[in-house]
Amino acid sequence: MRRNKPAILIVDHGSRSVESNLLLHEIVERFAQRFTDEYSIIEPAHMEIAEPSISTAYASAVRGGATDVIVCPFFLGPGKHWQEDIPRLVREAAAKFPHTTFRLAAPLGVNDLMLELIHLRIEECMESKVGDHV
């Protein structure tokens, strides 16, 4: 039996900064373009402060036909938000849709790809003529 493709919720903290919130939407859009064949639905979600919330994104995925949801935190480490807040918010959202299942992915953590990104940012900084940032 062929398994349905899971829906993906990529979750950040959420911010009062519109620019910061738009960053998540850009990440989700680019992820969706690259992995469109692997996942049925890919949604952005903010843990707090901004919309779409986890509850809103989960409901949107279900309306799109999702029955299996993977929640991927856009966080570096396994702090309180990953250990407590996000699981609680996802459980609350999923409770409204008992025919669905969900899983929580690990935070981004330490990976050689992260090391490459740090190196890239350092190289960009070294090439910049600006004394401060941006």
XYZ file of C-alpha atoms in Angstrom, residues 44-93:
50
model
C 4.704 28.197 7.421
C 3.708 28.573 11.068
C 4.736 30.855 13.899
C 4.774 29.580 17.469
C 3.478 32.903 18.781
C 3.033 36.612 18.054
C 2.390 36.304 14.281
C 0.065 34.489 11.906
C -0.277 31.886 10.680
C -0.173 30.189 14.049
C 0.527 26.480 14.430
C -3.214 25.913 14.822
C -4.011 27.894 11.664
C -1.312 26.148 9.613
C -2.338 22.688 10.866
C -5.976 23.369 9.940
C -4.905 24.644 6.523
C -2.898 21.462 5.897
C -5.874 19.317 6.899
C -8.199 21.340 4.650
C -5.715 20.598 1.866
C -6.148 16.871 2.473
C -3.337 16.100 4.922
C -3.744 13.258 7.376
C -0.072 12.975 8.382
C 1.730 16.138 9.495
C 5.411 16.591 10.247
C 6.261 19.689 12.259
C 9.789 20.924 11.616
C 11.051 23.626 13.992
C 13.138 26.367 12.419
C 15.194 26.560 15.620
C 18.856 25.785 16.203
C 18.682 23.975 19.522
C 16.403 21.775 21.626
C 15.246 24.397 24.112
C 11.955 24.858 25.923
C 10.056 25.801 22.774
C 10.963 22.491 21.070
C 10.610 20.401 24.218
C 7.398 21.896 25.597
C 5.712 24.753 23.752
C 5.607 23.462 20.180
C 4.503 19.917 21.167
C 1.711 21.385 23.300
C 0.538 23.724 20.531
C 0.629 20.932 17.941
C -1.282 18.551 20.241
C -3.937 21.246 20.727
C -4.191 21.828 16.959
